[in-house]
Amino acid sequence: MDKSIKTAVYDDELRLEAYRFDGIMQPFPNHFHEYYVIGLVERGERCLSYRNQEYTIRAGDLLLFNPGDNHACSQTDGGTFAYRSINISKEIISELSMEITGRKNLPGFSPTVIRDREAVCCFRTLHGLIMDSSREFKKEENLLLLLALLIRRYGQPFDEYVPECREEIESACAFMETHYSEHISLEQICRHSGLSRSTLLRAFTRSKGVTPYCYLENIRIGAAKKLLEQGTAPVDAALMTGFSDQSHFTNYFSRFIGIAPGVYRDIFTAKEKTGGRSHE
């Protein structure tokens, strides 16, 4: 009985496909795609034939398939295979490459099998956001960061000069600090600051040490803390600070603060009941 799980999602904001296969055993015959494929092996061992050269791929390997390059693979360890990937058209890669490098040339990635912890981390985040149907600009941010990293390390070289853009960055910060309770897009921040998406990401990260979305998260968490300290219910604090739902809010709050928002609120409720004395 086939217990494999196959999930496919089309993201209409990023205009790309995302796939996740878990528990599959089927081989894939020699074929090629007209688009770019970025894939991550999560479990299992396979023999990959790419442009008639053989590779052994294992968990943690990131795969970069260029359009038109033939490839095939089959299981070699007797187990099952888990794999996630995104498919990006040449048109979208060309647009993003122009924004990242200043040139509209299509990159040719090499080698095809890489082990790059930073790239894998960025890919996992991006893929998870796509599969969760996220509407936050963190998704767009991670796509640009991932492609910039891959082009820089494994594609055509480009100028890594990062302008300071101090006034523009402060303008972007001010915009997020004013509108954090709303649904903000990366495009809105770019229009307000007068920077392209790629320039904003690089200059902002260099200036602030975090990405724009991480900066926005911190603003939202800080505002939520103040509301919780005043006794606001976590579900209301989530909605008042721009989080899409309470679950999303709870996950972020716990990751930043170390405790759940309800627990944080109870600390201040307990102080009021004990005349200002906190207790364990």
PDB file of C-alpha atoms in Angstrom:
ATOM      1  CA  MET A   1       0.000   0.000   0.000  1.00  0.00           C
ATOM      2  CA  ASP A   2       1.405   3.357  -1.039  1.00  0.00           C
ATOM      3  CA  LYS A   3       1.736   5.629   2.017  1.00  0.00           C
ATOM      4  CA  SER A   4       3.566   8.403   0.254  1.00  0.00           C
ATOM      5  CA  ILE A   5       2.474  12.022   0.597  1.00  0.00           C
ATOM      6  CA  LYS A   6       2.704  14.391  -2.345  1.00  0.00           C
ATOM      7  CA  THR A   7       1.787  18.050  -1.927  1.00  0.00           C
ATOM      8  CA  ALA A   8       1.890  20.785  -4.569  1.00  0.00           C
ATOM      9  CA  VAL A   9       1.168  24.496  -4.114  1.00  0.00           C
ATOM     10  CA  TYR A  10       1.158  27.412  -6.533  1.00  0.00           C
ATOM     11  CA  ASP A  11       2.015  30.765  -4.961  1.00  0.00           C
ATOM     12  CA  ASP A  12       0.297  33.520  -6.917  1.00  0.00           C
ATOM     13  CA  GLU A  13       2.292  36.280  -5.212  1.00  0.00           C
ATOM     14  CA  LEU A  14       5.715  34.827  -6.005  1.00  0.00           C
ATOM     15  CA  ARG A  15       4.453  33.159  -9.202  1.00  0.00           C
ATOM     16  CA  LEU A  16       6.158  29.839  -8.550  1.00  0.00           C
ATOM     17  CA  GLU A  17       5.359  26.241  -7.623  1.00  0.00           C
ATOM     18  CA  ALA A  18       6.341  24.408  -4.442  1.00  0.00           C
ATOM     19  CA  TYR A  19       6.343  20.622  -3.990  1.00  0.00           C
ATOM     20  CA  ARG A  20       6.826  18.307  -1.039  1.00  0.00           C
ATOM     21  CA  PHE A  21       7.218  14.537  -1.430  1.00  0.00           C
ATOM     22  CA  ASP A  22       7.447  12.311   1.639  1.00  0.00           C
ATOM     23  CA  GLY A  23       7.767   8.534   1.732  1.00  0.00           C
ATOM     24  CA  ILE A  24       8.145   8.007  -2.009  1.00  0.00           C
ATOM     25  CA  MET A  25      10.082   5.148  -3.590  1.00  0.00           C
ATOM     26  CA  GLN A  26       9.414   5.701  -7.290  1.00  0.00           C
ATOM     27  CA  PRO A  27      12.337   6.391  -9.604  1.00  0.00           C
ATOM     28  CA  PHE A  28      12.249   9.351 -11.973  1.00  0.00           C
ATOM     29  CA  PRO A  29      13.297   8.620 -15.573  1.00  0.00           C
ATOM     30  CA  ASN A  30      15.639  10.779 -17.583  1.00  0.00           C
ATOM     31  CA  HIS A  31      13.882  14.086 -18.268  1.00  0.00           C
ATOM     32  CA  PHE A  32      14.347  17.857 -18.181  1.00  0.00           C
ATOM     33  CA  HIS A  33      12.369  20.966 -17.228  1.00  0.00           C
ATOM     34  CA  GLU A  34      11.925  24.324 -18.925  1.00  0.00           C
ATOM     35  CA  TYR A  35      12.245  26.052 -15.543  1.00  0.00           C
ATOM     36  CA  TYR A  36      14.711  26.217 -12.654  1.00  0.00           C
ATOM     37  CA  VAL A  37      14.354  23.727  -9.804  1.00  0.00           C
ATOM     38  CA  ILE A  38      15.783  24.246  -6.311  1.00  0.00           C
ATOM     39  CA  GLY A  39      15.332  21.132  -4.197  1.00  0.00           C
ATOM     40  CA  LEU A  40      16.299  19.865  -0.758  1.00  0.00           C
ATOM     41  CA  VAL A  41      16.772  16.205   0.197  1.00  0.00           C
ATOM     42  CA  GLU A  42      15.276  15.610   3.641  1.00  0.00           C
ATOM     43  CA  ARG A  43      15.550  11.832   3.956  1.00  0.00           C
ATOM     44  CA  GLY A  44      16.849   8.885   1.980  1.00  0.00           C
ATOM     45  CA  GLU A  45      19.708   8.212  -0.416  1.00  0.00           C
ATOM     46  CA  ARG A  46      19.443   8.306  -4.178  1.00  0.00           C
ATOM     47  CA  CYS A  47      21.603   8.030  -7.243  1.00  0.00           C
ATOM     48  CA  LEU A  48      21.172  11.193  -9.296  1.00  0.00           C
ATOM     49  CA  SER A  49      22.187  11.334 -12.911  1.00  0.00           C
ATOM     50  CA  TYR A  50      22.552  14.951 -14.029  1.00  0.00           C
ATOM     51  CA  ARG A  51      23.773  15.748 -17.518  1.00  0.00           C
ATOM     52  CA  ASN A  52      25.047  12.148 -17.688  1.00  0.00           C
ATOM     53  CA  GLN A  53      27.176  12.488 -14.535  1.00  0.00           C
ATOM     54  CA  GLU A  54      26.277  10.487 -11.437  1.00  0.00           C
ATOM     55  CA  TYR A  55      25.965  11.777  -7.871  1.00  0.00           C
ATOM     56  CA  THR A  56      24.914  10.187  -4.584  1.00  0.00           C
ATOM     57  CA  ILE A  57      22.476  12.545  -2.869  1.00  0.00           C
ATOM     58  CA  ARG A  58      21.599  12.403   0.837  1.00  0.00           C
ATOM     59  CA  ALA A  59      19.710  14.360   3.490  1.00  0.00           C
ATOM     60  CA  GLY A  60      20.938  17.961   3.626  1.00  0.00           C
ATOM     61  CA  ASP A  61      21.915  18.172  -0.050  1.00  0.00           C
ATOM     62  CA  LEU A  62      20.559  21.149  -1.964  1.00  0.00           C
ATOM     63  CA  LEU A  63      19.981  20.526  -5.669  1.00  0.00           C
ATOM     64  CA  LEU A  64      20.176  23.206  -8.381  1.00  0.00           C
ATOM     65  CA  PHE A  65      18.691  22.201 -11.741  1.00  0.00           C
ATOM     66  CA  ASN A  66      19.037  24.582 -14.672  1.00  0.00           C
ATOM     67  CA  PRO A  67      16.375  24.707 -17.418  1.00  0.00           C
ATOM     68  CA  GLY A  68      16.927  22.127 -20.152  1.00  0.00           C
ATOM     69  CA  ASP A  69      19.433  19.989 -18.225  1.00  0.00           C
ATOM     70  CA  ASN A  70      18.529  16.287 -18.285  1.00  0.00           C
ATOM     71  CA  HIS A  71      18.434  14.346 -15.019  1.00  0.00           C
ATOM     72  CA  ALA A  72      17.131  11.115 -13.482  1.00  0.00           C
ATOM     73  CA  CYS A  73      17.211   9.511 -10.036  1.00  0.00           C
ATOM     74  CA  SER A  74      16.425   6.286  -8.176  1.00  0.00           C
ATOM     75  CA  GLN A  75      16.525   5.080  -4.575  1.00  0.00           C
ATOM     76  CA  THR A  76      19.690   3.238  -3.475  1.00  0.00           C
ATOM     77  CA  ASP A  77      19.274   2.620   0.273  1.00  0.00           C
ATOM     78  CA  GLY A  78      16.113   0.497   0.277  1.00  0.00           C
ATOM     79  CA  GLY A  79      14.175   3.145   2.204  1.00  0.00           C
ATOM     80  CA  THR A  80      11.888   5.976   1.211  1.00  0.00           C
ATOM     81  CA  PHE A  81      12.687   9.440  -0.054  1.00  0.00           C
ATOM     82  CA  ALA A  82      11.614  12.820   1.342  1.00  0.00           C
ATOM     83  CA  TYR A  83      12.198  15.891  -0.776  1.00  0.00           C
ATOM     84  CA  ARG A  84      10.914  19.453  -1.143  1.00  0.00           C
ATOM     85  CA  SER A  85      11.430  21.794  -4.074  1.00  0.00           C
ATOM     86  CA  ILE A  86      10.412  25.035  -5.746  1.00  0.00           C
ATOM     87  CA  ASN A  87      10.068  25.547  -9.511  1.00  0.00           C
ATOM     88  CA  ILE A  88      10.784  29.015 -10.876  1.00  0.00           C
ATOM     89  CA  SER A  89      10.236  30.047 -14.502  1.00  0.00           C
ATOM     90  CA  LYS A  90      12.997  31.619 -16.551  1.00  0.00           C
ATOM     91  CA  GLU A  91      10.921  34.796 -16.794  1.00  0.00           C
ATOM     92  CA  ILE A  92      10.754  35.194 -13.008  1.00  0.00           C
ATOM     93  CA  ILE A  93      14.442  34.354 -12.555  1.00  0.00           C
ATOM     94  CA  SER A  94      15.301  36.914 -15.229  1.00  0.00           C
ATOM     95  CA  GLU A  95      13.272  39.616 -13.434  1.00  0.00           C
ATOM     96  CA  LEU A  96      14.785  38.833 -10.047  1.00  0.00           C
ATOM     97  CA  SER A  97      18.295  38.493 -11.458  1.00  0.00           C
ATOM     98  CA  MET A  98      17.982  41.982 -12.947  1.00  0.00           C
ATOM     99  CA  GLU A  99      16.939  43.331  -9.563  1.00  0.00           C
ATOM    100  CA  ILE A 100      19.702  41.495  -7.696  1.00  0.00           C
ATOM    101  CA  THR A 101      22.629  41.891 -10.094  1.00  0.00           C
ATOM    102  CA  GLY A 102      21.648  44.768 -12.374  1.00  0.00           C
ATOM    103  CA  ARG A 103      21.822  42.383 -15.334  1.00  0.00           C
ATOM    104  CA  LYS A 104      18.998  40.449 -16.953  1.00  0.00           C
ATOM    105  CA  ASN A 105      21.148  37.471 -17.892  1.00  0.00           C
ATOM    106  CA  LEU A 106      19.885  34.069 -16.770  1.00  0.00           C
ATOM    107  CA  PRO A 107      22.272  32.473 -14.265  1.00  0.00           C
ATOM    108  CA  GLY A 108      23.652  29.004 -14.826  1.00  0.00           C
ATOM    109  CA  PHE A 109      24.102  27.305 -11.437  1.00  0.00           C
ATOM    110  CA  SER A 110      27.048  24.990 -10.798  1.00  0.00           C
ATOM    111  CA  PRO A 111      27.676  22.567  -9.158  1.00  0.00           C
ATOM    112  CA  THR A 112      24.268  20.937  -9.138  1.00  0.00           C
ATOM    113  CA  VAL A 113      24.641  19.285  -5.693  1.00  0.00           C
ATOM    114  CA  ILE A 114      25.732  21.569  -2.859  1.00  0.00           C
ATOM    115  CA  ARG A 115      25.921  21.471   0.925  1.00  0.00           C
ATOM    116  CA  ASP A 116      25.412  25.008   2.164  1.00  0.00           C
ATOM    117  CA  ARG A 117      23.901  25.470   5.621  1.00  0.00           C
ATOM    118  CA  GLU A 118      22.945  29.100   5.058  1.00  0.00           C
ATOM    119  CA  ALA A 119      21.248  28.376   1.740  1.00  0.00           C
ATOM    120  CA  VAL A 120      19.409  25.370   3.202  1.00  0.00           C
ATOM    121  CA  CYS A 121      18.131  27.435   6.137  1.00  0.00           C
ATOM    122  CA  CYS A 122      16.866  30.170   3.801  1.00  0.00           C
ATOM    123  CA  PHE A 123      15.276  27.603   1.484  1.00  0.00           C
ATOM    124  CA  ARG A 124      13.482  25.816   4.349  1.00  0.00           C
ATOM    125  CA  THR A 125      12.036  29.094   5.591  1.00  0.00           C
ATOM    126  CA  LEU A 126      10.874  30.104   2.108  1.00  0.00           C
ATOM    127  CA  HIS A 127       9.358  26.701   1.336  1.00  0.00           C
ATOM    128  CA  GLY A 128       7.544  26.579   4.675  1.00  0.00           C
ATOM    129  CA  LEU A 129       6.024  30.012   4.124  1.00  0.00           C
ATOM    130  CA  ILE A 130       4.815  29.012   0.666  1.00  0.00           C
ATOM    131  CA  MET A 131       3.277  25.748   1.881  1.00  0.00           C
ATOM    132  CA  ASP A 132       1.547  27.623   4.725  1.00  0.00           C
ATOM    133  CA  SER A 133       0.099  30.131   2.216  1.00  0.00           C
ATOM    134  CA  SER A 134       1.723  33.008   4.096  1.00  0.00           C
ATOM    135  CA  ARG A 135       0.849  36.527   2.962  1.00  0.00           C
ATOM    136  CA  GLU A 136       3.654  38.159   4.940  1.00  0.00           C
ATOM    137  CA  PHE A 137       6.474  39.824   2.989  1.00  0.00           C
ATOM    138  CA  LYS A 138       8.951  37.569   4.805  1.00  0.00           C
ATOM    139  CA  LYS A 139       8.213  35.090   1.997  1.00  0.00           C
ATOM    140  CA  GLU A 140       9.233  37.527  -0.749  1.00  0.00           C
ATOM    141  CA  GLU A 141      12.203  38.605   1.339  1.00  0.00           C
ATOM    142  CA  ASN A 142      13.490  35.037   1.652  1.00  0.00           C
ATOM    143  CA  LEU A 143      13.116  34.372  -2.082  1.00  0.00           C
ATOM    144  CA  LEU A 144      15.298  37.386  -2.877  1.00  0.00           C
ATOM    145  CA  LEU A 145      17.842  36.494  -0.183  1.00  0.00           C
ATOM    146  CA  LEU A 146      18.046  32.885  -1.375  1.00  0.00           C
ATOM    147  CA  LEU A 147      18.522  33.777  -5.033  1.00  0.00           C
ATOM    148  CA  ALA A 148      21.086  36.476  -4.213  1.00  0.00           C
ATOM    149  CA  LEU A 149      23.065  33.931  -2.180  1.00  0.00           C
ATOM    150  CA  LEU A 150      22.877  31.240  -4.877  1.00  0.00           C
ATOM    151  CA  ILE A 151      23.799  33.620  -7.709  1.00  0.00           C
ATOM    152  CA  ARG A 152      26.707  35.017  -5.689  1.00  0.00           C
ATOM    153  CA  ARG A 153      28.133  31.624  -4.709  1.00  0.00           C
ATOM    154  CA  TYR A 154      27.087  29.284  -7.509  1.00  0.00           C
ATOM    155  CA  GLY A 155      26.032  31.449 -10.449  1.00  0.00           C
ATOM    156  CA  GLN A 156      27.400  34.378 -12.377  1.00  0.00           C
ATOM    157  CA  PRO A 157      29.374  36.861 -10.282  1.00  0.00           C
ATOM    158  CA  PHE A 158      27.930  40.263  -9.523  1.00  0.00           C
ATOM    159  CA  ASP A 159      28.915  43.448  -7.765  1.00  0.00           C
ATOM    160  CA  GLU A 160      28.532  42.998  -4.004  1.00  0.00           C
ATOM    161  CA  TYR A 161      28.787  46.699  -3.243  1.00  0.00           C
ATOM    162  CA  VAL A 162      26.129  47.605  -0.680  1.00  0.00           C
ATOM    163  CA  PRO A 163      25.203  51.313  -0.522  1.00  0.00           C
ATOM    164  CA  GLU A 164      24.637  52.787   2.922  1.00  0.00           C
ATOM    165  CA  CYS A 165      21.321  54.539   2.134  1.00  0.00           C
ATOM    166  CA  ARG A 166      21.084  55.779   5.716  1.00  0.00           C
ATOM    167  CA  GLU A 167      18.197  58.186   5.164  1.00  0.00           C
ATOM    168  CA  GLU A 168      16.271  55.641   3.110  1.00  0.00           C
ATOM    169  CA  ILE A 169      16.751  52.951   5.764  1.00  0.00           C
ATOM    170  CA  GLU A 170      15.566  55.254   8.542  1.00  0.00           C
ATOM    171  CA  SER A 171      12.558  56.131   6.385  1.00  0.00           C
ATOM    172  CA  ALA A 172      11.788  52.422   6.006  1.00  0.00           C
ATOM    173  CA  CYS A 173      12.067  51.945   9.776  1.00  0.00           C
ATOM    174  CA  ALA A 174       9.758  54.884  10.445  1.00  0.00           C
ATOM    175  CA  PHE A 175       7.199  53.477   8.031  1.00  0.00           C
ATOM    176  CA  MET A 176       7.168  50.092   9.793  1.00  0.00           C
ATOM    177  CA  GLU A 177       7.029  51.700  13.232  1.00  0.00           C
ATOM    178  CA  THR A 178       3.967  53.685  12.152  1.00  0.00           C
ATOM    179  CA  HIS A 179       2.125  50.934  10.268  1.00  0.00           C
ATOM    180  CA  TYR A 180       3.143  47.771  12.176  1.00  0.00           C
ATOM    181  CA  SER A 181      -0.498  47.001  13.094  1.00  0.00           C
ATOM    182  CA  GLU A 182      -1.437  46.801   9.397  1.00  0.00           C
ATOM    183  CA  HIS A 183      -0.660  44.237   6.714  1.00  0.00           C
ATOM    184  CA  ILE A 184       2.559  45.642   5.216  1.00  0.00           C
ATOM    185  CA  SER A 185       4.093  44.533   1.922  1.00  0.00           C
ATOM    186  CA  LEU A 186       7.726  44.760   0.900  1.00  0.00           C
ATOM    187  CA  GLU A 187       6.627  46.839  -2.087  1.00  0.00           C
ATOM    188  CA  GLN A 188       5.052  49.445   0.226  1.00  0.00           C
ATOM    189  CA  ILE A 189       8.280  49.797   2.207  1.00  0.00           C
ATOM    190  CA  CYS A 190      10.276  50.104  -1.015  1.00  0.00           C
ATOM    191  CA  ARG A 191       7.976  52.810  -2.369  1.00  0.00           C
ATOM    192  CA  HIS A 192       8.187  54.738   0.895  1.00  0.00           C
ATOM    193  CA  SER A 193      11.992  54.510   1.113  1.00  0.00           C
ATOM    194  CA  GLY A 194      12.667  54.932  -2.607  1.00  0.00           C
ATOM    195  CA  LEU A 195      14.778  51.765  -2.854  1.00  0.00           C
ATOM    196  CA  SER A 196      14.432  48.631  -4.949  1.00  0.00           C
ATOM    197  CA  ARG A 197      13.678  45.394  -3.091  1.00  0.00           C
ATOM    198  CA  SER A 198      17.173  43.985  -3.503  1.00  0.00           C
ATOM    199  CA  THR A 199      18.911  47.226  -2.502  1.00  0.00           C
ATOM    200  CA  LEU A 200      16.615  47.614   0.500  1.00  0.00           C
ATOM    201  CA  LEU A 201      17.317  44.084   1.736  1.00  0.00           C
ATOM    202  CA  ARG A 202      21.073  44.371   1.396  1.00  0.00           C
ATOM    203  CA  ALA A 203      21.393  47.926   2.753  1.00  0.00           C
ATOM    204  CA  PHE A 204      18.886  47.356   5.571  1.00  0.00           C
ATOM    205  CA  THR A 205      20.559  44.129   6.730  1.00  0.00           C
ATOM    206  CA  ARG A 206      23.974  45.758   6.653  1.00  0.00           C
ATOM    207  CA  SER A 207      22.736  48.806   8.577  1.00  0.00           C
ATOM    208  CA  LYS A 208      20.487  47.135  11.162  1.00  0.00           C
ATOM    209  CA  GLY A 209      21.933  43.643  11.366  1.00  0.00           C
ATOM    210  CA  VAL A 210      18.510  42.101  10.646  1.00  0.00           C
ATOM    211  CA  THR A 211      16.188  41.903   7.645  1.00  0.00           C
ATOM    212  CA  PRO A 212      13.243  44.303   7.315  1.00  0.00           C
ATOM    213  CA  TYR A 213      10.765  41.582   8.257  1.00  0.00           C
ATOM    214  CA  CYS A 214      12.716  40.648  11.368  1.00  0.00           C
ATOM    215  CA  TYR A 215      12.763  44.344  12.304  1.00  0.00           C
ATOM    216  CA  LEU A 216       8.990  44.483  11.862  1.00  0.00           C
ATOM    217  CA  GLU A 217       8.591  41.359  14.024  1.00  0.00           C
ATOM    218  CA  ASN A 218      10.524  43.007  16.820  1.00  0.00           C
ATOM    219  CA  ILE A 219       8.367  46.142  16.639  1.00  0.00           C
ATOM    220  CA  ARG A 220       5.197  44.035  16.787  1.00  0.00           C
ATOM    221  CA  ILE A 221       6.437  41.924  19.694  1.00  0.00           C
ATOM    222  CA  GLY A 222       7.453  45.052  21.622  1.00  0.00           C
ATOM    223  CA  ALA A 223       4.003  46.566  21.126  1.00  0.00           C
ATOM    224  CA  ALA A 224       2.333  43.285  22.086  1.00  0.00           C
ATOM    225  CA  LYS A 225       4.327  43.127  25.331  1.00  0.00           C
ATOM    226  CA  LYS A 226       2.992  46.526  26.364  1.00  0.00           C
ATOM    227  CA  LEU A 227      -0.578  45.449  25.645  1.00  0.00           C
ATOM    228  CA  LEU A 228      -0.165  42.206  27.604  1.00  0.00           C
ATOM    229  CA  GLU A 229       1.336  44.120  30.532  1.00  0.00           C
ATOM    230  CA  GLN A 230      -1.872  46.181  30.590  1.00  0.00           C
ATOM    231  CA  GLY A 231      -3.972  42.993  30.795  1.00  0.00           C
ATOM    232  CA  THR A 232      -4.987  42.710  27.134  1.00  0.00           C
ATOM    233  CA  ALA A 233      -6.004  39.189  26.136  1.00  0.00           C
ATOM    234  CA  PRO A 234      -3.454  37.449  23.845  1.00  0.00           C
ATOM    235  CA  VAL A 235      -5.981  37.078  21.014  1.00  0.00           C
ATOM    236  CA  ASP A 236      -6.671  40.819  21.095  1.00  0.00           C
ATOM    237  CA  ALA A 237      -2.980  41.684  21.381  1.00  0.00           C
ATOM    238  CA  ALA A 238      -2.318  39.573  18.285  1.00  0.00           C
ATOM    239  CA  LEU A 239      -4.925  41.406  16.204  1.00  0.00           C
ATOM    240  CA  MET A 240      -3.885  44.850  17.483  1.00  0.00           C
ATOM    241  CA  THR A 241      -0.230  44.354  16.554  1.00  0.00           C
ATOM    242  CA  GLY A 242      -0.615  43.042  13.002  1.00  0.00           C
ATOM    243  CA  PHE A 243      -0.381  39.268  13.464  1.00  0.00           C
ATOM    244  CA  SER A 244      -2.634  37.235  11.194  1.00  0.00           C
ATOM    245  CA  ASP A 245      -3.930  34.990  13.996  1.00  0.00           C
ATOM    246  CA  GLN A 246      -3.280  34.006  17.619  1.00  0.00           C
ATOM    247  CA  SER A 247      -1.342  30.856  16.687  1.00  0.00           C
ATOM    248  CA  HIS A 248       1.046  32.876  14.521  1.00  0.00           C
ATOM    249  CA  PHE A 249       1.411  35.416  17.334  1.00  0.00           C
ATOM    250  CA  THR A 250       2.027  32.760  20.004  1.00  0.00           C
ATOM    251  CA  ASN A 251       4.765  31.098  17.943  1.00  0.00           C
ATOM    252  CA  TYR A 252       6.616  34.366  17.333  1.00  0.00           C
ATOM    253  CA  PHE A 253       6.188  35.647  20.873  1.00  0.00           C
ATOM    254  CA  SER A 254       7.484  32.403  22.376  1.00  0.00           C
ATOM    255  CA  ARG A 255      10.459  32.386  20.016  1.00  0.00           C
ATOM    256  CA  PHE A 256      11.431  35.987  20.846  1.00  0.00           C
ATOM    257  CA  ILE A 257      10.578  36.142  24.562  1.00  0.00           C
ATOM    258  CA  GLY A 258      10.933  32.507  25.610  1.00  0.00           C
ATOM    259  CA  ILE A 259       7.444  32.152  27.146  1.00  0.00           C
ATOM    260  CA  ALA A 260       3.908  32.127  25.754  1.00  0.00           C
ATOM    261  CA  PRO A 261       1.999  35.446  25.660  1.00  0.00           C
ATOM    262  CA  GLY A 262      -0.597  34.155  28.127  1.00  0.00           C
ATOM    263  CA  VAL A 263       2.121  33.317  30.635  1.00  0.00           C
ATOM    264  CA  TYR A 264       3.692  36.747  30.123  1.00  0.00           C
ATOM    265  CA  ARG A 265       0.328  38.443  30.736  1.00  0.00           C
ATOM    266  CA  ASP A 266      -0.227  36.380  33.916  1.00  0.00           C
ATOM    267  CA  ILE A 267       3.015  37.725  35.395  1.00  0.00           C
ATOM    268  CA  PHE A 268       1.550  41.223  35.447  1.00  0.00           C
ATOM    269  CA  THR A 269      -1.892  40.034  36.533  1.00  0.00           C
ATOM    270  CA  ALA A 270      -0.217  38.283  39.483  1.00  0.00           C
ATOM    271  CA  LYS A 271       1.669  41.469  40.395  1.00  0.00           C
ATOM    272  CA  GLU A 272      -1.597  43.402  40.642  1.00  0.00           C
ATOM    273  CA  LYS A 273      -3.172  40.737  42.859  1.00  0.00           C
ATOM    274  CA  THR A 274      -0.183  40.640  45.231  1.00  0.00           C
ATOM    275  CA  GLY A 275       0.324  44.372  45.520  1.00  0.00           C
ATOM    276  CA  GLY A 276       3.243  44.553  43.128  1.00  0.00           C
ATOM    277  CA  ARG A 277       5.030  41.368  44.230  1.00  0.00           C
ATOM    278  CA  SER A 278       5.624  38.820  41.524  1.00  0.00           C
ATOM    279  CA  HIS A 279       5.661  35.122  42.344  1.00  0.00           C
ATOM    280  CA  GLU A 280       6.814  31.910  40.669  1.00  0.00           C
TER     281      GLU A 280
END
